[in-house]
PDB file of C-alpha atoms and ligand atoms in Angstrom:
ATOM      1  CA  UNK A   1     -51.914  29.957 -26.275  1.00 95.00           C
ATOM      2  CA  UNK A   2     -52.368  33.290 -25.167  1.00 97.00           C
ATOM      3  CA  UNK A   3     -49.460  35.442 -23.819  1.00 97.00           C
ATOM      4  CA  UNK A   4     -49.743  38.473 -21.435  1.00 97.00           C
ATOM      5  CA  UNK A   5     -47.754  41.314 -21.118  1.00 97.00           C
ATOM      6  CA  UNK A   6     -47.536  42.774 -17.368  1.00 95.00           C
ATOM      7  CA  UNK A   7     -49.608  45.501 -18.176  1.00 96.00           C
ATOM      8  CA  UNK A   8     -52.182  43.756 -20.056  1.00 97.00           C
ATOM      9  CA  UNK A   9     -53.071  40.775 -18.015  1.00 97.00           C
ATOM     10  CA  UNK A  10     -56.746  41.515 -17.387  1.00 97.00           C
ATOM     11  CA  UNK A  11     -57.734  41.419 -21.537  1.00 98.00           C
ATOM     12  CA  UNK A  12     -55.053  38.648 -21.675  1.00 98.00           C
ATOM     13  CA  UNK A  13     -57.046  36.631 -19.444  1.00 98.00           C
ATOM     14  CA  UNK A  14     -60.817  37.674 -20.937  1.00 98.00           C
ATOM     15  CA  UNK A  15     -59.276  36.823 -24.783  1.00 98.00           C
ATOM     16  CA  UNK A  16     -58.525  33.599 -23.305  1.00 98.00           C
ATOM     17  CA  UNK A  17     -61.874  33.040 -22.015  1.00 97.00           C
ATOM     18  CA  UNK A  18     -63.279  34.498 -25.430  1.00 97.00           C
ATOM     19  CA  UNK A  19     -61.337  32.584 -27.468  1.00 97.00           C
ATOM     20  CA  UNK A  20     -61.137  29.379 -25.749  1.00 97.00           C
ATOM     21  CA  UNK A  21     -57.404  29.088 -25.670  1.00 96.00           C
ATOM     22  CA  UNK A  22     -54.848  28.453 -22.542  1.00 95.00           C
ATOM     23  CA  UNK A  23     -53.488  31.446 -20.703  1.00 96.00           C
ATOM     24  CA  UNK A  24     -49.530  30.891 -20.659  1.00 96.00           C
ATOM     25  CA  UNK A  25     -47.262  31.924 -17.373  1.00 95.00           C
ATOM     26  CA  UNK A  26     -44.860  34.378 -17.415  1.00 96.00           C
ATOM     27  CA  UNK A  27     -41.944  34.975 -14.786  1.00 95.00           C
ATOM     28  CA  UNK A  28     -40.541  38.569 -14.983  1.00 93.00           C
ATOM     29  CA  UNK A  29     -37.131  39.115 -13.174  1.00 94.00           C
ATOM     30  CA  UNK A  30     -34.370  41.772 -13.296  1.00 94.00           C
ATOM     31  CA  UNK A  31     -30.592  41.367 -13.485  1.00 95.00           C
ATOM     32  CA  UNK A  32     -28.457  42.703 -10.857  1.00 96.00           C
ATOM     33  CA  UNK A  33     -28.073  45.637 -13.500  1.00 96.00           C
ATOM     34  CA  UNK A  34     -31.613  46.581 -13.755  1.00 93.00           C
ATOM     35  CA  UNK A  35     -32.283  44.759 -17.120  1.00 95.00           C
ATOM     36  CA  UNK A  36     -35.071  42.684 -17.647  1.00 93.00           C
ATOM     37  CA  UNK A  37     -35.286  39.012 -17.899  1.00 95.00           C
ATOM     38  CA  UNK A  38     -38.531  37.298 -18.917  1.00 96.00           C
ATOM     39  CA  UNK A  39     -39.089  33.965 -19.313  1.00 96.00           C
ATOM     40  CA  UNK A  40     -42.801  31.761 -19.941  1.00 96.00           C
ATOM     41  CA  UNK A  41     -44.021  28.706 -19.055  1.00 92.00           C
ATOM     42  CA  UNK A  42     -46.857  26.164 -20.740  1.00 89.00           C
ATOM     43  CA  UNK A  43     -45.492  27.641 -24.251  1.00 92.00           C
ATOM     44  CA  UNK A  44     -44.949  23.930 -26.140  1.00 90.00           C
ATOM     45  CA  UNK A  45     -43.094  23.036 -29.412  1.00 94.00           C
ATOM     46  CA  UNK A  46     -45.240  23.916 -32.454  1.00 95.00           C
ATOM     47  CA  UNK A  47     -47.506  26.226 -30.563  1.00 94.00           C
ATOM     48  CA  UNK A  48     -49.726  29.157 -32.252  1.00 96.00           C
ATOM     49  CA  UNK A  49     -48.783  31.733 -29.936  1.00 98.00           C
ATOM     50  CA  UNK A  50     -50.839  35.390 -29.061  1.00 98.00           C
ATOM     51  CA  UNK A  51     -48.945  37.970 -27.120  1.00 98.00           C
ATOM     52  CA  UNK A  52     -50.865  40.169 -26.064  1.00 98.00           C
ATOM     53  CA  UNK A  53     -49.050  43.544 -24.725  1.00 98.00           C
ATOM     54  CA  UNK A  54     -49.629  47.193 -24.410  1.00 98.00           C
ATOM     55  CA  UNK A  55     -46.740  49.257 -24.654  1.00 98.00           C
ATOM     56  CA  UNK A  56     -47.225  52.019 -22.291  1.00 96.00           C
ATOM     57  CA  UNK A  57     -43.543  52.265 -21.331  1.00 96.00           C
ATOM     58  CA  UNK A  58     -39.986  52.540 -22.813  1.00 96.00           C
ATOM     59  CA  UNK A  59     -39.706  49.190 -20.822  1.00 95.00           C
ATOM     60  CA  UNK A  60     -42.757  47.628 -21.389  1.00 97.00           C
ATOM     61  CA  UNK A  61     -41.352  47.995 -25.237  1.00 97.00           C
ATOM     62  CA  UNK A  62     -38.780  45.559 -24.487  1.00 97.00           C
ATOM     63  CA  UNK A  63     -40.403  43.668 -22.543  1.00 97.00           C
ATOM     64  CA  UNK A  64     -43.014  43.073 -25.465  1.00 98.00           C
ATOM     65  CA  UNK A  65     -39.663  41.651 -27.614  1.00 98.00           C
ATOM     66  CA  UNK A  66     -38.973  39.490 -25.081  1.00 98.00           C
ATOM     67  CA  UNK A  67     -42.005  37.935 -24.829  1.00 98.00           C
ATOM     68  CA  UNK A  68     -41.889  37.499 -28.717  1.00 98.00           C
ATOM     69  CA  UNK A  69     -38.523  36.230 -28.474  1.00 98.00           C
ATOM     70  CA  UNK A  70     -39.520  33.563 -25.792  1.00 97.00           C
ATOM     71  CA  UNK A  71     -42.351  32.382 -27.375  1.00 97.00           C
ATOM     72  CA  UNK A  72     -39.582  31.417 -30.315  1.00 96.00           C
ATOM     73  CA  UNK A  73     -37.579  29.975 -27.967  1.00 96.00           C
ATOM     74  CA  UNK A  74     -40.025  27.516 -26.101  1.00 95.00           C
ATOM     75  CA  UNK A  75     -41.124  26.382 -30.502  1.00 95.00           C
ATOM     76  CA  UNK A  76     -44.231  28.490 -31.138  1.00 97.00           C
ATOM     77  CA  UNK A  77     -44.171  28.235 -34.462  1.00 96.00           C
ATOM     78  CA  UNK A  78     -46.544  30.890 -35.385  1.00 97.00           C
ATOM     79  CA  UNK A  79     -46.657  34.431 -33.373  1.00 98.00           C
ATOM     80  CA  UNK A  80     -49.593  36.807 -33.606  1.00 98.00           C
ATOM     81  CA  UNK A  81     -48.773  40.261 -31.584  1.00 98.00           C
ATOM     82  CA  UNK A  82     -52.017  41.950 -30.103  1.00 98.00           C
ATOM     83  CA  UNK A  83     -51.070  45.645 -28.958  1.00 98.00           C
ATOM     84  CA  UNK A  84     -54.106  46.927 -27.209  1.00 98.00           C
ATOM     85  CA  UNK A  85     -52.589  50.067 -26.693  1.00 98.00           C
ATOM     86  CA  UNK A  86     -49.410  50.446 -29.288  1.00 98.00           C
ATOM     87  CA  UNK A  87     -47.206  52.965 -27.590  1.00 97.00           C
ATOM     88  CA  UNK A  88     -45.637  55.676 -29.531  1.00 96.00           C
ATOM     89  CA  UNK A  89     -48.226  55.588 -32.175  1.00 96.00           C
ATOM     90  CA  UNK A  90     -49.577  59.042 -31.972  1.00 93.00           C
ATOM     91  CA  UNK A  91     -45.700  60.096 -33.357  1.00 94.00           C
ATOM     92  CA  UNK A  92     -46.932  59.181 -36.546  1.00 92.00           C
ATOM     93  CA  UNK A  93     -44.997  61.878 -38.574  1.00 92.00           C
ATOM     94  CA  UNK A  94     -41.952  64.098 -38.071  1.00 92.00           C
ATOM     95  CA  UNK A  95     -43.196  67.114 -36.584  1.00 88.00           C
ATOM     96  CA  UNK A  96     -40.184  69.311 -37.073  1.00 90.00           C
ATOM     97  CA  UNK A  97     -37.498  68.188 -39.273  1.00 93.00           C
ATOM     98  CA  UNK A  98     -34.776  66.024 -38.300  1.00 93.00           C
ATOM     99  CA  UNK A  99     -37.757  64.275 -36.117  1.00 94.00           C
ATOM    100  CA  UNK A 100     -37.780  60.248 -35.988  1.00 94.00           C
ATOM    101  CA  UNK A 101     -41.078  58.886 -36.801  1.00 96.00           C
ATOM    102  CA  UNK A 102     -41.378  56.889 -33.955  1.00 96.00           C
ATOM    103  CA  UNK A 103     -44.202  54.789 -34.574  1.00 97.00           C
ATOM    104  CA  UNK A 104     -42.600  53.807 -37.448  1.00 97.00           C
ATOM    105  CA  UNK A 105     -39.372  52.820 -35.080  1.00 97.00           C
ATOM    106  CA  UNK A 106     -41.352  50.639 -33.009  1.00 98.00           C
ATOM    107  CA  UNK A 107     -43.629  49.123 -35.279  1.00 98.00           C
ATOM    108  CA  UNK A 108     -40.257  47.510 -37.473  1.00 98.00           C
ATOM    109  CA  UNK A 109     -38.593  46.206 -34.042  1.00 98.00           C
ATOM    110  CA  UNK A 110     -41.921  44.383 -33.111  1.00 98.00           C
ATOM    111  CA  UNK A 111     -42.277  43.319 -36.743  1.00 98.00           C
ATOM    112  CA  UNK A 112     -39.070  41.261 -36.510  1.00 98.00           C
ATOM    113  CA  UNK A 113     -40.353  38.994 -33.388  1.00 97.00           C
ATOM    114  CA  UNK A 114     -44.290  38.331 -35.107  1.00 98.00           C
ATOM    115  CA  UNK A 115     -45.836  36.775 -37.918  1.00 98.00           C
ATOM    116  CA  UNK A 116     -48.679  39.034 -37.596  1.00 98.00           C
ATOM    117  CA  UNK A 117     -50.162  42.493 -35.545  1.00 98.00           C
ATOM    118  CA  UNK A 118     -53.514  43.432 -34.253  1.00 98.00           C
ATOM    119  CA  UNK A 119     -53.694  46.956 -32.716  1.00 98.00           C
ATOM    120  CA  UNK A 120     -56.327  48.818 -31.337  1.00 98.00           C
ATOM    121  CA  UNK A 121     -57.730  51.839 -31.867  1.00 97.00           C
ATOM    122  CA  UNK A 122     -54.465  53.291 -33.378  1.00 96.00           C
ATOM    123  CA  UNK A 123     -54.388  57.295 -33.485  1.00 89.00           C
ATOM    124  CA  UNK A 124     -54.450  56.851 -36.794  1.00 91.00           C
ATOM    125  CA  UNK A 125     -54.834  53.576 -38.600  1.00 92.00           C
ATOM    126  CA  UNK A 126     -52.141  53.933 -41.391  1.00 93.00           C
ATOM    127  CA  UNK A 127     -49.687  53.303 -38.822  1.00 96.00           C
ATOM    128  CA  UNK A 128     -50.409  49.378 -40.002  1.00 97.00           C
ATOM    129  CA  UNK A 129     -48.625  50.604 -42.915  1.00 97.00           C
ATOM    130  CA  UNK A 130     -45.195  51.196 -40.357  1.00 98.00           C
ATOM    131  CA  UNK A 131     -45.186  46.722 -39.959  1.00 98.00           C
ATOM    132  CA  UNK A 132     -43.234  44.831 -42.308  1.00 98.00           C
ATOM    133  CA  UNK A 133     -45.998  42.112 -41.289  1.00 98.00           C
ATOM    134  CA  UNK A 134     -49.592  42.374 -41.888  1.00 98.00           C
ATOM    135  CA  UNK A 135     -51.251  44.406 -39.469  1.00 98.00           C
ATOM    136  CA  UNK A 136     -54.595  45.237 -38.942  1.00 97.00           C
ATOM    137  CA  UNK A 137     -56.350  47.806 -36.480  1.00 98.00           C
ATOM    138  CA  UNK A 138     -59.820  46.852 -34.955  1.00 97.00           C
ATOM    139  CA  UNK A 139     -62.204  49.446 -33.997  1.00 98.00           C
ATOM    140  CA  UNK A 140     -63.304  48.788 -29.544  1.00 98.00           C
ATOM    141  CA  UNK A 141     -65.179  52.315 -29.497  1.00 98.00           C
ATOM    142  CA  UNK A 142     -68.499  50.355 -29.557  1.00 98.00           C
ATOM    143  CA  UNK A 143     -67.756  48.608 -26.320  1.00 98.00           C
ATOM    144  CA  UNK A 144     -67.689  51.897 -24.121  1.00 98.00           C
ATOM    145  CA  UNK A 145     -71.691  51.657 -24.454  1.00 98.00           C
ATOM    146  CA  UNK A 146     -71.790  48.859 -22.329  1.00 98.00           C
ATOM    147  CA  UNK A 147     -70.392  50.706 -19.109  1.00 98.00           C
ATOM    148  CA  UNK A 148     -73.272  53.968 -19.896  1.00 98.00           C
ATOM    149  CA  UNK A 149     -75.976  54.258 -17.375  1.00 97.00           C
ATOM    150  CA  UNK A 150     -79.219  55.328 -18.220  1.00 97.00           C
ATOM    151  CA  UNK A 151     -78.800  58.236 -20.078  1.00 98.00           C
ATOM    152  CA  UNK A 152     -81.408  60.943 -20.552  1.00 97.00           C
ATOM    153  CA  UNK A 153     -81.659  62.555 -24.791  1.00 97.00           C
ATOM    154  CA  UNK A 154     -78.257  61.626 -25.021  1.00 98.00           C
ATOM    155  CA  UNK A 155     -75.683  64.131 -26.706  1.00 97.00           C
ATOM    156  CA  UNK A 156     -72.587  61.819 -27.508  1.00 97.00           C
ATOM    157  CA  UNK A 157     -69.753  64.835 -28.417  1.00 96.00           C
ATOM    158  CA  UNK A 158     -66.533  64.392 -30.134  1.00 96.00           C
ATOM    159  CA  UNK A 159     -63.944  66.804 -28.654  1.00 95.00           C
ATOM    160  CA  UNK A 160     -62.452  67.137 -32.137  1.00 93.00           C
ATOM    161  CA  UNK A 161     -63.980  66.448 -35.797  1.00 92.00           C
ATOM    162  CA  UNK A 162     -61.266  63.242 -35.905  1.00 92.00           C
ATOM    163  CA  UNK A 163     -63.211  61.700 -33.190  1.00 95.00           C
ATOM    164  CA  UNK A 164     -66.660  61.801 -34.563  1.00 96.00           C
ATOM    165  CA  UNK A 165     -67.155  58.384 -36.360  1.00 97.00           C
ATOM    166  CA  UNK A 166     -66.322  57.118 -32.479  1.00 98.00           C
ATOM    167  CA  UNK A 167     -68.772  58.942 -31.155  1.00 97.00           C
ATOM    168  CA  UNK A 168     -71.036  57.968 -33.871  1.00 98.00           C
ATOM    169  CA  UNK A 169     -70.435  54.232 -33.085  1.00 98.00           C
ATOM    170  CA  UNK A 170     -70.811  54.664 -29.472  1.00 98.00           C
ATOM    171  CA  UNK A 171     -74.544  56.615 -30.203  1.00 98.00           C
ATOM    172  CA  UNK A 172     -74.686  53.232 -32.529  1.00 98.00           C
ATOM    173  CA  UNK A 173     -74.380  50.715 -29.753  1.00 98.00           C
ATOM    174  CA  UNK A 174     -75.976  52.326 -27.043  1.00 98.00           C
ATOM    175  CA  UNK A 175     -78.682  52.896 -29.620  1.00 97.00           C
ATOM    176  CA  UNK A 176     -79.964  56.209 -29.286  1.00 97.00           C
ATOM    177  CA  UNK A 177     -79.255  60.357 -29.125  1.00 97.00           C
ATOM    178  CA  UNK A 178     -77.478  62.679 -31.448  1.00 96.00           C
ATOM    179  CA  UNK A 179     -73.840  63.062 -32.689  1.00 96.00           C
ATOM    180  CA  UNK A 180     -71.906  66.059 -32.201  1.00 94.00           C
ATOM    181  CA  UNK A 181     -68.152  67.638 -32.711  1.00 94.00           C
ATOM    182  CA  UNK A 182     -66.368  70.576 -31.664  1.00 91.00           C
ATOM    183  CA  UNK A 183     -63.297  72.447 -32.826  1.00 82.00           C
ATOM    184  CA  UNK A 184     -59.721  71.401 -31.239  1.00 81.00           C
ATOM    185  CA  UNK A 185     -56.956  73.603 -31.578  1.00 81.00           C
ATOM    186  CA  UNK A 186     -53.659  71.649 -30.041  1.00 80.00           C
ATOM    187  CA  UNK A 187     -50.562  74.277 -29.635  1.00 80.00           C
ATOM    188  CA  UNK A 188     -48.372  71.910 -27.555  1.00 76.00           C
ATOM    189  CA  UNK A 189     -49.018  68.148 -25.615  1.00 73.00           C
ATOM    190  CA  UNK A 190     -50.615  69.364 -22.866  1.00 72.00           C
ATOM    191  CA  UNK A 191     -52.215  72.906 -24.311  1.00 78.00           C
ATOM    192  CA  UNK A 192     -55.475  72.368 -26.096  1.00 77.00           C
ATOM    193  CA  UNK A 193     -58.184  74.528 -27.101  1.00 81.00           C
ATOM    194  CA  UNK A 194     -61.183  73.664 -27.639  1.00 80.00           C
ATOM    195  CA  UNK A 195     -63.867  75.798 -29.433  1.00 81.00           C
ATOM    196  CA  UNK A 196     -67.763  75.833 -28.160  1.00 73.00           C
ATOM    197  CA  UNK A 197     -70.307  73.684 -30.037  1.00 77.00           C
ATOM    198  CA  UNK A 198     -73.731  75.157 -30.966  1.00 80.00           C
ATOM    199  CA  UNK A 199     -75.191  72.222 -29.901  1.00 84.00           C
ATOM    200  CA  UNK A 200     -77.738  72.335 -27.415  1.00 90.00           C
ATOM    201  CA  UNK A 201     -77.193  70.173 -23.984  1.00 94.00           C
ATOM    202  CA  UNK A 202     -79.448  71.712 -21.603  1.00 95.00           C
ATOM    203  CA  UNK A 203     -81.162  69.255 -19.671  1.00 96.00           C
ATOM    204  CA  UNK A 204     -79.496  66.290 -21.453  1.00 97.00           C
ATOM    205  CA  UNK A 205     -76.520  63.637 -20.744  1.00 98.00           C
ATOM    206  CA  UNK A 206     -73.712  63.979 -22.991  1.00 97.00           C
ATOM    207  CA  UNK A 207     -70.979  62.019 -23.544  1.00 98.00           C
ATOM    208  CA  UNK A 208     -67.584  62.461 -24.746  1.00 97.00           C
ATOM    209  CA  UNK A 209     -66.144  60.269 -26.795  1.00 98.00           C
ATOM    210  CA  UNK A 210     -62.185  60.158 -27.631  1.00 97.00           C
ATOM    211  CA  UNK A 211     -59.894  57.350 -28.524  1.00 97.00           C
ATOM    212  CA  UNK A 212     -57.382  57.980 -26.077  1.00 97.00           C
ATOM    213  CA  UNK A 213     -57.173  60.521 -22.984  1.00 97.00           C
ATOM    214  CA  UNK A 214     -53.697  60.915 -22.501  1.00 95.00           C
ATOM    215  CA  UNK A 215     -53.108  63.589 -19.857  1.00 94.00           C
ATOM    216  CA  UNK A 216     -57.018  64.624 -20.010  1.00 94.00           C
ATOM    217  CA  UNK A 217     -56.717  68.401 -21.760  1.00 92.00           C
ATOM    218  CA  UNK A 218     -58.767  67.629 -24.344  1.00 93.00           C
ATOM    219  CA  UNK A 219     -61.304  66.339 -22.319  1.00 95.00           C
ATOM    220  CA  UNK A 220     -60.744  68.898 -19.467  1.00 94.00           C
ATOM    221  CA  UNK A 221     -61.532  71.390 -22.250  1.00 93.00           C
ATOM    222  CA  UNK A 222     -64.127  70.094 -23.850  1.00 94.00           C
ATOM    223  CA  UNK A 223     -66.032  70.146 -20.573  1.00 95.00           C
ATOM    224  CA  UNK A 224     -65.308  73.865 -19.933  1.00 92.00           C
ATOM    225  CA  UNK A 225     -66.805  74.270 -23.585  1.00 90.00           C
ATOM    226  CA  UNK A 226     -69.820  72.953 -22.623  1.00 92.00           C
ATOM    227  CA  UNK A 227     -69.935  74.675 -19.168  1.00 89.00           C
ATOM    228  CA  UNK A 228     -72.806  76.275 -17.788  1.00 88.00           C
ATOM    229  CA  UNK A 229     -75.293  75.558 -20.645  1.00 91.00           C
ATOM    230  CA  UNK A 230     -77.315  73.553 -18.192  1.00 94.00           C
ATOM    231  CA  UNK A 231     -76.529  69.722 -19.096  1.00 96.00           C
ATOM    232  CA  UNK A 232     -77.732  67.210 -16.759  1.00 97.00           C
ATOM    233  CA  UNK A 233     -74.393  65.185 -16.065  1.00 98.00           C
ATOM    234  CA  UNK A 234     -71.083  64.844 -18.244  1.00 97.00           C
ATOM    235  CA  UNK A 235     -69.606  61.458 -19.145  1.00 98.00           C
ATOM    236  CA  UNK A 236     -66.647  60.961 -20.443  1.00 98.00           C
ATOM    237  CA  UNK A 237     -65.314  57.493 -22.455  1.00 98.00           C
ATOM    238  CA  UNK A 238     -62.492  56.506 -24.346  1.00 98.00           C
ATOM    239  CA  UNK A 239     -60.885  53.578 -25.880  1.00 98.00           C
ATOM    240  CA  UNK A 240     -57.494  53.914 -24.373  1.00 98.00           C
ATOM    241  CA  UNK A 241     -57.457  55.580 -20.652  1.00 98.00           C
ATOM    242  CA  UNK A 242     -54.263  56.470 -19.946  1.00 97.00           C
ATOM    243  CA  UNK A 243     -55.119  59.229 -17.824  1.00 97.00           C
ATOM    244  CA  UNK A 244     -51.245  60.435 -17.352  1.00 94.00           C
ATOM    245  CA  UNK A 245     -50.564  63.416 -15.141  1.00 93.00           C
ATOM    246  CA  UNK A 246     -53.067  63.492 -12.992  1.00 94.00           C
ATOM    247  CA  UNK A 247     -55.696  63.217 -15.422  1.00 95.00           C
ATOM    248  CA  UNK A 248     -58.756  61.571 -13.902  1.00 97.00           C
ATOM    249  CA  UNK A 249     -58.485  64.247 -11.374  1.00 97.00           C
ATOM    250  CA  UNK A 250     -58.273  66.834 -13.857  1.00 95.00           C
ATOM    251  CA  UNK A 251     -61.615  65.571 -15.538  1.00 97.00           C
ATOM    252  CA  UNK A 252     -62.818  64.963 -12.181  1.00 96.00           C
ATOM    253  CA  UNK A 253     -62.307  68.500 -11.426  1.00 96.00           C
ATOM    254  CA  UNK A 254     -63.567  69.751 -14.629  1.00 94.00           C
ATOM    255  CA  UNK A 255     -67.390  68.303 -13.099  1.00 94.00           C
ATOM    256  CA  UNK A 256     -67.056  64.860 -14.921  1.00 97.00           C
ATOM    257  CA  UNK A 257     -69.857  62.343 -13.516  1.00 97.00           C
ATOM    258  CA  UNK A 258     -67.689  59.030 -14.400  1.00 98.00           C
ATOM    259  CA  UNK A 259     -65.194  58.032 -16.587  1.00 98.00           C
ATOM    260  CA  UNK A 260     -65.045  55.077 -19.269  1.00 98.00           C
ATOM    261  CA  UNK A 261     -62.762  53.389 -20.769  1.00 98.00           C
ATOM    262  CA  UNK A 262     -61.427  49.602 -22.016  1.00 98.00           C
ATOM    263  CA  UNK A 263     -59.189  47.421 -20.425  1.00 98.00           C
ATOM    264  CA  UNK A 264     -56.512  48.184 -23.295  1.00 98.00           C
ATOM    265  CA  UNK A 265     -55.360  50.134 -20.459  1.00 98.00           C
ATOM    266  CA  UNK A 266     -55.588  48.816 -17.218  1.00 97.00           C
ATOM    267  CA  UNK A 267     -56.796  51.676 -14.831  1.00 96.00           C
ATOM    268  CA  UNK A 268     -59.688  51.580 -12.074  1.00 96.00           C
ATOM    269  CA  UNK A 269     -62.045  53.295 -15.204  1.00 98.00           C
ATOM    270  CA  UNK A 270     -61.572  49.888 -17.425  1.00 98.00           C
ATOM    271  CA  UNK A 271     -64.324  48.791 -17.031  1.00 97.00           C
ATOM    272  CA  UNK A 272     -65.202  47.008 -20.280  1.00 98.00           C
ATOM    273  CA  UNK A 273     -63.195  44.789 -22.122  1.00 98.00           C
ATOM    274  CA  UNK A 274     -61.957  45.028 -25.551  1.00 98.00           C
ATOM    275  CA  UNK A 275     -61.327  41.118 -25.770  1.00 98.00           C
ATOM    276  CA  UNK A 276     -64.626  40.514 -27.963  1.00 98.00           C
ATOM    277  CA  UNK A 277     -63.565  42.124 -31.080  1.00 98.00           C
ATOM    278  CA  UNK A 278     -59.878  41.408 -30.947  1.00 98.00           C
ATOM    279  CA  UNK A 279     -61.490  37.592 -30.877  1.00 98.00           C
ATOM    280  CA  UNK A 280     -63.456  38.247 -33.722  1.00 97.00           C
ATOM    281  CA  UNK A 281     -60.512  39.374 -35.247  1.00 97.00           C
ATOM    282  CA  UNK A 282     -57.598  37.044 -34.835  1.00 95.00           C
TER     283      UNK A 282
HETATM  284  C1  R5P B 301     -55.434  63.216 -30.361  1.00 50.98           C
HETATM  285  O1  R5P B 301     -55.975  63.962 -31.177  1.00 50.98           O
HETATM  286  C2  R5P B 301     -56.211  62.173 -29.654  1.00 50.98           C
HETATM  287  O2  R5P B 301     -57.357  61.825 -30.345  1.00 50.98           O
HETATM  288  C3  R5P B 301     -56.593  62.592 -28.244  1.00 50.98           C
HETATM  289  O3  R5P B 301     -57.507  63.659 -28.320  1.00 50.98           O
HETATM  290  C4  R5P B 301     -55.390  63.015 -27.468  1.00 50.98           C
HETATM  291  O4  R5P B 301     -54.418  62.038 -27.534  1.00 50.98           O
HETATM  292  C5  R5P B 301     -55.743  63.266 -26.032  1.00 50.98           C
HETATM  293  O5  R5P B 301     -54.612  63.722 -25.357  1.00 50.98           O
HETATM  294  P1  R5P B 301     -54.771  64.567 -24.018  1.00 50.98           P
HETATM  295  O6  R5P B 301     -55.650  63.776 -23.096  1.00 50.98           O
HETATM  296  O7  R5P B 301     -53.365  64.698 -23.498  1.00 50.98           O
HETATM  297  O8  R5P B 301     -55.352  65.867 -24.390  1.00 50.98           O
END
């Protein structure tokens, strides 16, 4: 029995279809007070439950230990939590001291409502190590091949050295081109540098690879590092689109051809889904 968050109901319904197993209702409602009530339908006594919820939000957060909570209630007797995107994981650390390590915050509180976790392209992947359950991260960057046109002596370009082995895997499924990485330089959340790569994109398609664009600096800036060297047309594809602030208009903007990303976040650039290798996974 699969389980969808409100945010995720689009790779809900395609790990359904991949996997074979019922989609489950869910009714969300609000209290006069503004708090959230959810409650599901279909769940039966005994039931292997998968919720499957991106936490882009404060309240999608709750509603996430709801959902766990409910699937309890109706007699699932085994819970599996899939967070496509898990919010709050790039605070993987305490920047400055007296910082909370957030990811570490969330990942106990949706430990206590799940047997097990499946993320997605976490940040960084020892943020499994924040669950008191197992938890395991599965890699979707080879998807974002599938949405590529025809691309001409490809260039697929990390904006930062972190990002390579995704753009490697990308280059991997799509099959061929070259790998590249520049230099990133972050001085605040939405002030990136980004240094020049020596490698050569005139008259070729390149494509950036990320994990997540967020508000779309790094991206933004990546572009302008490439600018005016003569490449043929500028793609840009990441795992998680959250595209916050205005950012597909930034990138846009910046003389992006089209943007790329899974349906771990549902945006009108999802337009692969991730559901095949969470399947393999769970
Ligand atoms: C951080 O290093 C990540 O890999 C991404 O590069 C970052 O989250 C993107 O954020 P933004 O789009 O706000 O620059």
């Amino acid at each position: 029995m699969i389980l969808p968050g409100s945010a995720t109901q689009a790779l809900a319904a395609e790990l359904a279809a991949e996997t074979g197993r019922e989609l489950a209702g869910v009714s969300l409602d609000r209290f006069a007070d503004g708090e959230r009530s959810v409650r599901v339908e279909g769940v039966e006594a005994g039931a292997e439950v998968v919720v499957v919820a991106s936490t882009l939000s404060d309240s999608l957060h709750v509603e996430l230990l709801q959902l766990q909570d409910a699937a309890r209630e109706a007699g699932a007797t085994r819970v599996t939590t899939v967070l496509p995107y898990m919010g709050y994981a790039r605070q993987d650390r305490s920047f400055e001291p007296g910082q909370s390590v957030s990811a570490r915050a969330v990942a106990r509180a949706i430990s206590t409502g799940t047997d097990r976790v499946l993320t997605v392209n976490p940040h960084e992947r020892q943020v499994c190590e924040y669950f008191d359950v197992p938890a395991t991260a599965v890699d979707a960057a080879g998807r974002l091949a599938v949405p590529l046109p025809e691309l001409g002596q490809p260039l697929f370009l990390a904006p930062d050295a972190g990002a390579e082995p995704l753009a490697t895997t990308v280059r991997d499924a799509h099959g061929t081109g070259t790998v590249d990485y520049c230099e990133k330089t972050r001085h605040s959340d939405t002030d990136v540098d980004v240094t020049p790569c020596a490698a050569d994109v005139a008259g070729r398609d390149v494509v950036l690879v990320d994990d997540i664009v967020a508000t779309g600096s790094t991206m933004s800036e990546a572009v302008a590092a490439i600018d005016g060297r003569g490449a043929t047309r500028v793609f840009v594809t990441c795992v998680h689109p959250v595209l916050a602030r205005g950012g597909y208009t930034k990138l846009r903007r910046a003389g992006v051809t089209a943007v790329y990303g899974t349906d771990t976040v549902e945006h009108h650039v999802s337009a692969v889904t991730a559901a095949p290798v969470i399947a393999e996974a769970l």
